[in-house]
PDB file of C-alpha atoms and ligand atoms in Angstrom:
ATOM      1  CA  MET A   1     -64.876   2.230 120.099  1.00 42.00           C
ATOM      2  CA  SER A   2     -66.983   2.338 123.499  1.00 44.00           C
ATOM      3  CA  GLU A   3     -65.044   5.210 123.675  1.00 54.00           C
ATOM      4  CA  PRO A   4     -66.164   7.675 120.964  1.00 91.00           C
ATOM      5  CA  ILE A   5     -70.109   6.999 121.946  1.00 96.00           C
ATOM      6  CA  ALA A   6     -69.159   7.507 125.669  1.00 96.00           C
ATOM      7  CA  LEU A   7     -67.077  10.590 125.441  1.00 97.00           C
ATOM      8  CA  ARG A   8     -70.283  11.988 122.814  1.00 97.00           C
ATOM      9  CA  LEU A   9     -72.273  10.946 125.529  1.00 98.00           C
ATOM     10  CA  GLU A  10     -70.635  13.236 127.919  1.00 97.00           C
ATOM     11  CA  ALA A  11     -70.274  15.905 126.276  1.00 97.00           C
ATOM     12  CA  VAL A  12     -73.946  15.772 125.074  1.00 98.00           C
ATOM     13  CA  ALA A  13     -75.644  15.736 128.881  1.00 98.00           C
ATOM     14  CA  GLY A  14     -72.737  18.280 129.693  1.00 98.00           C
ATOM     15  CA  ARG A  15     -74.076  20.823 126.695  1.00 98.00           C
ATOM     16  CA  ILE A  16     -77.701  20.042 128.710  1.00 98.00           C
ATOM     17  CA  ARG A  17     -76.755  20.662 132.554  1.00 98.00           C
ATOM     18  CA  ALA A  18     -75.081  24.254 131.302  1.00 98.00           C
ATOM     19  CA  ALA A  19     -78.170  25.043 128.568  1.00 98.00           C
ATOM     20  CA  ALA A  20     -80.180  24.363 131.683  1.00 98.00           C
ATOM     21  CA  ALA A  21     -77.815  26.496 134.194  1.00 98.00           C
ATOM     22  CA  ALA A  22     -78.440  29.231 131.479  1.00 98.00           C
ATOM     23  CA  CYS A  23     -81.868  29.637 131.875  1.00 96.00           C
ATOM     24  CA  GLY A  24     -81.805  28.859 135.648  1.00 98.00           C
ATOM     25  CA  ARG A  25     -83.315  25.515 134.924  1.00 98.00           C
ATOM     26  CA  HIS A  26     -82.248  22.363 137.071  1.00 96.00           C
ATOM     27  CA  ALA A  27     -80.233  20.040 134.887  1.00 94.00           C
ATOM     28  CA  ASP A  28     -82.682  16.941 136.051  1.00 95.00           C
ATOM     29  CA  SER A  29     -86.320  18.783 134.174  1.00 97.00           C
ATOM     30  CA  VAL A  30     -84.560  18.087 131.135  1.00 98.00           C
ATOM     31  CA  ARG A  31     -84.207  14.541 129.882  1.00 98.00           C
ATOM     32  CA  LEU A  32     -81.942  13.240 126.905  1.00 98.00           C
ATOM     33  CA  VAL A  33     -83.551  10.398 124.429  1.00 98.00           C
ATOM     34  CA  ALA A  34     -80.647   8.757 122.809  1.00 98.00           C
ATOM     35  CA  VAL A  35     -82.347   8.509 119.604  1.00 98.00           C
ATOM     36  CA  ALA A  36     -80.955   5.202 118.137  1.00 98.00           C
ATOM     37  CA  LYS A  37     -82.556   4.970 114.464  1.00 97.00           C
ATOM     38  CA  THR A  38     -80.417   3.042 112.320  1.00 97.00           C
ATOM     39  CA  PHE A  39     -77.982   2.422 114.470  1.00 97.00           C
ATOM     40  CA  PRO A  40     -77.432  -1.516 116.080  1.00 97.00           C
ATOM     41  CA  PRO A  41     -77.883  -2.642 119.148  1.00 98.00           C
ATOM     42  CA  GLU A  42     -74.100  -2.510 120.221  1.00 97.00           C
ATOM     43  CA  ALA A  43     -74.263   1.202 119.549  1.00 97.00           C
ATOM     44  CA  VAL A  44     -77.092   1.884 122.018  1.00 98.00           C
ATOM     45  CA  ARG A  45     -75.651  -1.089 124.980  1.00 98.00           C
ATOM     46  CA  MET A  46     -71.834   1.534 124.446  1.00 97.00           C
ATOM     47  CA  ALA A  47     -74.733   4.418 124.971  1.00 97.00           C
ATOM     48  CA  ALA A  48     -76.334   2.355 128.246  1.00 98.00           C
ATOM     49  CA  ALA A  49     -73.287   1.457 129.717  1.00 97.00           C
ATOM     50  CA  ALA A  50     -71.571   5.076 129.636  1.00 96.00           C
ATOM     51  CA  GLY A  51     -75.235   6.503 131.074  1.00 97.00           C
ATOM     52  CA  ALA A  52     -77.867   6.673 128.780  1.00 98.00           C
ATOM     53  CA  GLN A  53     -81.170   5.955 130.684  1.00 98.00           C
ATOM     54  CA  ASP A  54     -83.393   6.437 127.630  1.00 98.00           C
ATOM     55  CA  ILE A  55     -83.819   5.621 123.683  1.00 98.00           C
ATOM     56  CA  GLY A  56     -85.469   7.009 121.144  1.00 98.00           C
ATOM     57  CA  GLU A  57     -86.707   4.674 118.023  1.00 98.00           C
ATOM     58  CA  ASN A  58     -88.345   5.414 114.356  1.00 98.00           C
ATOM     59  CA  TYR A  59     -89.488   2.503 112.909  1.00 98.00           C
ATOM     60  CA  ILE A  60     -91.358  -0.374 114.256  1.00 98.00           C
ATOM     61  CA  GLN A  61     -89.665  -3.167 112.574  1.00 98.00           C
ATOM     62  CA  GLU A  62     -86.382  -2.113 113.909  1.00 98.00           C
ATOM     63  CA  ALA A  63     -86.864  -1.385 117.313  1.00 98.00           C
ATOM     64  CA  ARG A  64     -88.320  -4.430 118.379  1.00 98.00           C
ATOM     65  CA  ASP A  65     -85.816  -6.685 116.998  1.00 98.00           C
ATOM     66  CA  LYS A  66     -83.263  -4.165 119.149  1.00 98.00           C
ATOM     67  CA  TYR A  67     -85.372  -3.551 122.390  1.00 98.00           C
ATOM     68  CA  ALA A  68     -85.524  -7.913 121.943  1.00 98.00           C
ATOM     69  CA  ALA A  69     -81.539  -7.767 121.920  1.00 98.00           C
ATOM     70  CA  LEU A  70     -81.019  -5.799 124.213  1.00 98.00           C
ATOM     71  CA  GLN A  71     -82.545  -7.525 127.141  1.00 96.00           C
ATOM     72  CA  PRO A  72     -82.724  -7.401 130.076  1.00 96.00           C
ATOM     73  CA  LEU A  73     -81.208  -4.254 129.959  1.00 97.00           C
ATOM     74  CA  PRO A  74     -83.120  -1.298 132.127  1.00 96.00           C
ATOM     75  CA  LEU A  75     -83.872   1.537 128.939  1.00 98.00           C
ATOM     76  CA  ARG A  76     -86.669   2.995 128.853  1.00 98.00           C
ATOM     77  CA  TRP A  77     -88.145   3.287 125.275  1.00 98.00           C
ATOM     78  CA  HIS A  78     -89.399   5.966 123.511  1.00 98.00           C
ATOM     79  CA  PHE A  79     -91.241   5.940 119.965  1.00 98.00           C
ATOM     80  CA  ILE A  80     -90.595   8.835 118.206  1.00 98.00           C
ATOM     81  CA  GLY A  81     -91.401   8.219 114.315  1.00 98.00           C
ATOM     82  CA  ARG A  82     -94.589   8.038 112.119  1.00 97.00           C
ATOM     83  CA  LEU A  83     -97.086   5.640 113.563  1.00 98.00           C
ATOM     84  CA  GLN A  84     -99.470   3.444 111.787  1.00 97.00           C
ATOM     85  CA  THR A  85    -102.900   1.893 113.329  1.00 97.00           C
ATOM     86  CA  ASN A  86    -101.517  -1.990 112.575  1.00 97.00           C
ATOM     87  CA  LYS A  87     -98.212  -0.875 114.463  1.00 98.00           C
ATOM     88  CA  ALA A  88    -100.239  -0.015 118.063  1.00 98.00           C
ATOM     89  CA  ARG A  89     -99.867  -3.172 119.657  1.00 98.00           C
ATOM     90  CA  THR A  90     -96.411  -4.027 119.170  1.00 98.00           C
ATOM     91  CA  ALA A  91     -95.243  -0.496 120.248  1.00 98.00           C
ATOM     92  CA  VAL A  92     -97.457  -0.740 123.243  1.00 98.00           C
ATOM     93  CA  ARG A  93     -95.835  -3.624 123.928  1.00 98.00           C
ATOM     94  CA  ILE A  94     -92.763  -1.311 123.873  1.00 98.00           C
ATOM     95  CA  PHE A  95     -92.145   1.948 124.663  1.00 98.00           C
ATOM     96  CA  GLU A  96     -92.545   4.130 127.453  1.00 98.00           C
ATOM     97  CA  LEU A  97     -94.239   6.846 125.925  1.00 98.00           C
ATOM     98  CA  ILE A  98     -95.080   7.510 122.288  1.00 98.00           C
ATOM     99  CA  HIS A  99     -94.169  10.877 121.533  1.00 98.00           C
ATOM    100  CA  THR A 100     -96.124  11.397 118.061  1.00 98.00           C
ATOM    101  CA  VAL A 101     -99.976  10.127 118.411  1.00 98.00           C
ATOM    102  CA  ASP A 102    -101.580  12.833 116.226  1.00 98.00           C
ATOM    103  CA  SER A 103    -105.206  11.863 115.346  1.00 98.00           C
ATOM    104  CA  VAL A 104    -108.128  10.044 117.899  1.00 98.00           C
ATOM    105  CA  LYS A 105    -108.233   7.166 115.490  1.00 98.00           C
ATOM    106  CA  LEU A 106    -104.417   5.840 116.688  1.00 98.00           C
ATOM    107  CA  GLY A 107    -104.894   6.965 119.772  1.00 98.00           C
ATOM    108  CA  ARG A 108    -108.370   4.512 120.286  1.00 98.00           C
ATOM    109  CA  GLU A 109    -105.958   1.877 119.213  1.00 98.00           C
ATOM    110  CA  LEU A 110    -104.140   2.436 121.749  1.00 98.00           C
ATOM    111  CA  ASP A 111    -106.282   2.462 124.124  1.00 98.00           C
ATOM    112  CA  ARG A 112    -107.538  -1.235 122.369  1.00 98.00           C
ATOM    113  CA  CYS A 113    -104.257  -2.813 122.701  1.00 98.00           C
ATOM    114  CA  ALA A 114    -102.693  -0.992 125.674  1.00 98.00           C
ATOM    115  CA  GLY A 115    -106.204  -2.611 127.327  1.00 98.00           C
ATOM    116  CA  ARG A 116    -106.052  -5.798 126.763  1.00 98.00           C
ATOM    117  CA  ILE A 117    -102.266  -6.341 128.274  1.00 98.00           C
ATOM    118  CA  ALA A 118    -103.726  -3.598 130.951  1.00 98.00           C
ATOM    119  CA  LYS A 119    -101.217  -1.165 130.715  1.00 98.00           C
ATOM    120  CA  LEU A 120    -101.212   2.565 131.149  1.00 98.00           C
ATOM    121  CA  GLN A 121     -99.968   3.812 127.267  1.00 98.00           C
ATOM    122  CA  LYS A 122     -97.952   7.810 128.177  1.00 98.00           C
ATOM    123  CA  VAL A 123     -98.164   9.724 124.980  1.00 98.00           C
ATOM    124  CA  LEU A 124     -97.597  12.955 123.809  1.00 98.00           C
ATOM    125  CA  VAL A 125     -99.340  15.000 121.424  1.00 98.00           C
ATOM    126  CA  GLN A 126     -97.354  15.441 118.095  1.00 98.00           C
ATOM    127  CA  VAL A 127     -98.096  19.250 116.619  1.00 98.00           C
ATOM    128  CA  ASN A 128     -97.305  20.848 113.612  1.00 97.00           C
ATOM    129  CA  VAL A 129     -96.306  24.106 114.206  1.00 96.00           C
ATOM    130  CA  ALA A 130     -94.898  25.708 111.536  1.00 92.00           C
ATOM    131  CA  GLY A 131     -97.799  23.631 109.375  1.00 91.00           C
ATOM    132  CA  GLU A 132     -95.762  22.126 106.923  1.00 89.00           C
ATOM    133  CA  ALA A 133     -97.755  19.809 104.017  1.00 86.00           C
ATOM    134  CA  ALA A 134     -95.054  17.009 104.485  1.00 84.00           C
ATOM    135  CA  LYS A 135     -94.967  16.341 108.506  1.00 87.00           C
ATOM    136  CA  SER A 136     -96.990  14.627 110.827  1.00 92.00           C
ATOM    137  CA  GLY A 137     -98.980  16.105 113.884  1.00 97.00           C
ATOM    138  CA  VAL A 138    -101.967  18.092 114.048  1.00 97.00           C
ATOM    139  CA  ALA A 139    -102.275  22.192 113.675  1.00 97.00           C
ATOM    140  CA  PRO A 140    -101.668  24.077 116.276  1.00 97.00           C
ATOM    141  CA  GLU A 141    -105.411  25.192 116.969  1.00 97.00           C
ATOM    142  CA  GLN A 142    -106.606  21.881 117.052  1.00 97.00           C
ATOM    143  CA  ALA A 143    -104.483  20.656 119.523  1.00 97.00           C
ATOM    144  CA  PRO A 144    -106.583  21.373 122.203  1.00 96.00           C
ATOM    145  CA  ALA A 145    -109.548  19.558 120.937  1.00 96.00           C
ATOM    146  CA  LEU A 146    -107.816  15.938 120.515  1.00 97.00           C
ATOM    147  CA  VAL A 147    -105.937  16.561 123.661  1.00 96.00           C
ATOM    148  CA  ARG A 148    -109.517  16.250 125.472  1.00 95.00           C
ATOM    149  CA  GLU A 149    -110.677  13.238 122.930  1.00 96.00           C
ATOM    150  CA  LEU A 150    -107.518  12.140 124.271  1.00 96.00           C
ATOM    151  CA  SER A 151    -107.872  11.662 127.979  1.00 95.00           C
ATOM    152  CA  ARG A 152    -111.120  10.075 127.492  1.00 95.00           C
ATOM    153  CA  PHE A 153    -109.750   6.883 126.929  1.00 97.00           C
ATOM    154  CA  GLU A 154    -109.221   4.826 129.856  1.00 97.00           C
ATOM    155  CA  HIS A 155    -105.688   2.917 129.369  1.00 97.00           C
ATOM    156  CA  ILE A 156    -103.726   6.362 127.663  1.00 96.00           C
ATOM    157  CA  ALA A 157    -102.506   8.968 130.025  1.00 96.00           C
ATOM    158  CA  VAL A 158    -101.462  12.171 127.728  1.00 96.00           C
ATOM    159  CA  LYS A 159     -98.028  13.440 129.035  1.00 97.00           C
ATOM    160  CA  GLY A 160     -97.747  16.525 127.385  1.00 98.00           C
ATOM    161  CA  LEU A 161     -96.955  17.994 123.386  1.00 98.00           C
ATOM    162  CA  MET A 162     -93.947  16.951 120.835  1.00 98.00           C
ATOM    163  CA  THR A 163     -92.686  19.238 117.907  1.00 98.00           C
ATOM    164  CA  LEU A 164     -90.385  18.285 115.231  1.00 96.00           C
ATOM    165  CA  PRO A 165     -90.046  21.809 112.987  1.00 93.00           C
ATOM    166  CA  PRO A 166     -88.198  22.600 109.827  1.00 88.00           C
ATOM    167  CA  PHE A 167     -84.717  22.366 109.515  1.00 87.00           C
ATOM    168  CA  PHE A 168     -82.932  25.622 109.981  1.00 87.00           C
ATOM    169  CA  ASP A 169     -79.317  26.282 109.545  1.00 86.00           C
ATOM    170  CA  ASP A 170     -79.503  28.962 112.318  1.00 88.00           C
ATOM    171  CA  PRO A 171     -81.169  27.202 116.021  1.00 84.00           C
ATOM    172  CA  GLN A 172     -82.245  30.907 117.269  1.00 87.00           C
ATOM    173  CA  ARG A 173     -84.309  30.821 113.928  1.00 92.00           C
ATOM    174  CA  VAL A 174     -86.509  27.866 115.444  1.00 95.00           C
ATOM    175  CA  ARG A 175     -86.841  29.460 118.712  1.00 96.00           C
ATOM    176  CA  PRO A 176     -89.960  30.581 117.877  1.00 96.00           C
ATOM    177  CA  ILE A 177     -91.819  27.165 116.714  1.00 97.00           C
ATOM    178  CA  PHE A 178     -90.346  25.914 119.890  1.00 97.00           C
ATOM    179  CA  ALA A 179     -91.952  28.574 122.367  1.00 98.00           C
ATOM    180  CA  ALA A 180     -95.360  28.119 120.359  1.00 98.00           C
ATOM    181  CA  LEU A 181     -94.952  25.141 121.295  1.00 98.00           C
ATOM    182  CA  ARG A 182     -94.771  26.019 125.626  1.00 98.00           C
ATOM    183  CA  GLN A 183     -97.478  28.403 125.029  1.00 98.00           C
ATOM    184  CA  LEU A 184     -99.639  25.753 123.457  1.00 98.00           C
ATOM    185  CA  SER A 185     -98.668  23.346 125.912  1.00 97.00           C
ATOM    186  CA  GLU A 186     -99.556  26.618 129.118  1.00 96.00           C
ATOM    187  CA  ARG A 187    -102.916  27.052 128.242  1.00 95.00           C
ATOM    188  CA  ILE A 188    -103.601  23.488 127.174  1.00 96.00           C
ATOM    189  CA  ARG A 189    -103.067  22.783 130.280  1.00 93.00           C
ATOM    190  CA  GLU A 190    -105.454  25.781 132.338  1.00 90.00           C
ATOM    191  CA  ALA A 191    -108.179  24.273 130.544  1.00 85.00           C
ATOM    192  CA  ALA A 192    -106.241  20.615 130.738  1.00 79.00           C
ATOM    193  CA  PRO A 193    -109.412  18.180 131.452  1.00 76.00           C
ATOM    194  CA  ALA A 194    -108.550  15.917 134.988  1.00 75.00           C
ATOM    195  CA  GLY A 195    -105.704  13.435 134.589  1.00 71.00           C
ATOM    196  CA  VAL A 196    -104.122  15.511 131.522  1.00 82.00           C
ATOM    197  CA  GLU A 197    -100.565  17.130 133.318  1.00 86.00           C
ATOM    198  CA  MET A 198     -98.900  17.790 130.584  1.00 93.00           C
ATOM    199  CA  GLN A 199     -95.807  17.973 132.054  1.00 96.00           C
ATOM    200  CA  GLU A 200     -93.390  17.223 128.690  1.00 98.00           C
ATOM    201  CA  LEU A 201     -92.537  19.255 126.028  1.00 98.00           C
ATOM    202  CA  SER A 202     -90.157  17.115 123.706  1.00 98.00           C
ATOM    203  CA  MET A 203     -88.481  19.267 121.656  1.00 98.00           C
ATOM    204  CA  GLY A 204     -85.186  19.903 120.092  1.00 97.00           C
ATOM    205  CA  MET A 205     -82.486  17.700 118.672  1.00 97.00           C
ATOM    206  CA  THR A 206     -78.728  17.663 118.215  1.00 96.00           C
ATOM    207  CA  GLY A 207     -78.812  21.277 115.572  1.00 95.00           C
ATOM    208  CA  ASP A 208     -81.084  22.699 118.255  1.00 96.00           C
ATOM    209  CA  PHE A 209     -81.849  21.429 121.676  1.00 97.00           C
ATOM    210  CA  GLU A 210     -79.766  24.361 123.397  1.00 97.00           C
ATOM    211  CA  ALA A 211     -82.466  26.285 121.775  1.00 96.00           C
ATOM    212  CA  ALA A 212     -85.637  24.417 122.704  1.00 97.00           C
ATOM    213  CA  ILE A 213     -83.882  23.880 126.155  1.00 98.00           C
ATOM    214  CA  ALA A 214     -84.073  27.779 126.664  1.00 97.00           C
ATOM    215  CA  GLU A 215     -87.585  27.347 125.873  1.00 97.00           C
ATOM    216  CA  GLY A 216     -88.727  24.713 128.298  1.00 98.00           C
ATOM    217  CA  ALA A 217     -88.244  21.603 126.514  1.00 98.00           C
ATOM    218  CA  THR A 218     -88.169  18.542 128.751  1.00 98.00           C
ATOM    219  CA  LEU A 219     -87.172  15.806 126.659  1.00 98.00           C
ATOM    220  CA  VAL A 220     -84.629  16.287 124.148  1.00 98.00           C
ATOM    221  CA  ARG A 221     -84.263  13.452 121.473  1.00 98.00           C
ATOM    222  CA  ILE A 222     -80.468  13.303 120.813  1.00 98.00           C
ATOM    223  CA  GLY A 223     -79.008  11.240 117.392  1.00 98.00           C
ATOM    224  CA  THR A 224     -76.147  12.293 115.363  1.00 97.00           C
ATOM    225  CA  ALA A 225     -74.514  14.259 118.602  1.00 97.00           C
ATOM    226  CA  ILE A 226     -74.020  10.969 120.626  1.00 98.00           C
ATOM    227  CA  PHE A 227     -74.469   7.936 117.587  1.00 97.00           C
ATOM    228  CA  GLY A 228     -72.521  10.257 114.416  1.00 95.00           C
ATOM    229  CA  GLU A 229     -73.885  10.160 111.150  1.00 93.00           C
ATOM    230  CA  ARG A 230     -76.447   8.358 110.052  1.00 93.00           C
ATOM    231  CA  ALA A 231     -75.489   6.162 106.827  1.00 85.00           C
TER     232      ALA A 231
HETATM  233  C1  PLP B 301     -83.758  11.512 113.757  1.00 86.00           C
HETATM  234  C2  PLP B 301     -84.893  12.257 114.799  1.00 86.00           C
HETATM  235  C3  PLP B 301     -84.135  12.866 115.804  1.00 86.00           C
HETATM  236  C4  PLP B 301     -82.583  12.970 116.303  1.00 86.00           C
HETATM  237  O1  PLP B 301     -82.012  13.709 115.285  1.00 86.00           O
HETATM  238  P1  PLP B 301     -80.283  14.085 115.420  1.00 86.00           P
HETATM  239  O2  PLP B 301     -80.584  15.435 114.429  1.00 86.00           O
HETATM  240  O3  PLP B 301     -79.787  12.868 114.592  1.00 86.00           O
HETATM  241  O4  PLP B 301     -80.294  14.579 116.241  1.00 86.00           O
HETATM  242  C5  PLP B 301     -84.790  13.506 116.278  1.00 86.00           C
HETATM  243  N1  PLP B 301     -85.980  13.264 116.452  1.00 86.00           N
HETATM  244  C6  PLP B 301     -86.879  12.693 115.789  1.00 86.00           C
HETATM  245  C7  PLP B 301     -88.811  12.436 115.615  1.00 86.00           C
HETATM  246  C8  PLP B 301     -85.987  12.220 114.897  1.00 86.00           C
HETATM  247  O5  PLP B 301     -86.705  11.807 113.544  1.00 86.00           O
END
């Protein structure tokens, strides 16, 4: 039962190392976030036993239950779903990194909640690179201003950008979107306000993570290749 997850995780780790090597990057410059949405705590436990250290979740309620069930495993939890301001308090309690901040309003609420528990909450700004109507994220043109505004909050640290591109059958078609996120990140970094490091690029999933690594991903969010198809 634990074999498939351990084997799949090892296979994914091998592909990450190979993709990094292929473009002259160090394997440890890419962190694997194992995306566990819809899978039970036991699946996360198996992944952790096989070496996973970073777990991605999309839904606050589900994450809260899993997080509680898995204490005291030393995991880093990543929030990669759509975050409503009324869930900010729970999010701040659980997550090491929140990948999906796309408004000042959400940033303000995260800042307030983080301040209450004396935490510096790390966040990424989600960018809707392809301008899809149904997707969250700020438009690329608005990202620099949002980073600047978030950097004024005392209890938030902006660590970089995240994107969730449109689905393409051919991962090479998504590469220009990954490249655009990297270029945007570089432009923001050059003009970065104090305290903004912009070292993280969260991009790449099961179908396209090698292309994302080739374009500079530092966090790849992989679910299906580790845990299997979601019901
Ligand atoms: C579900 C999800 C993933 C993982 O997708 P897979 O294709 O299963 O690897 C990555 N990022 C986000 C934002 C997701 O919602």
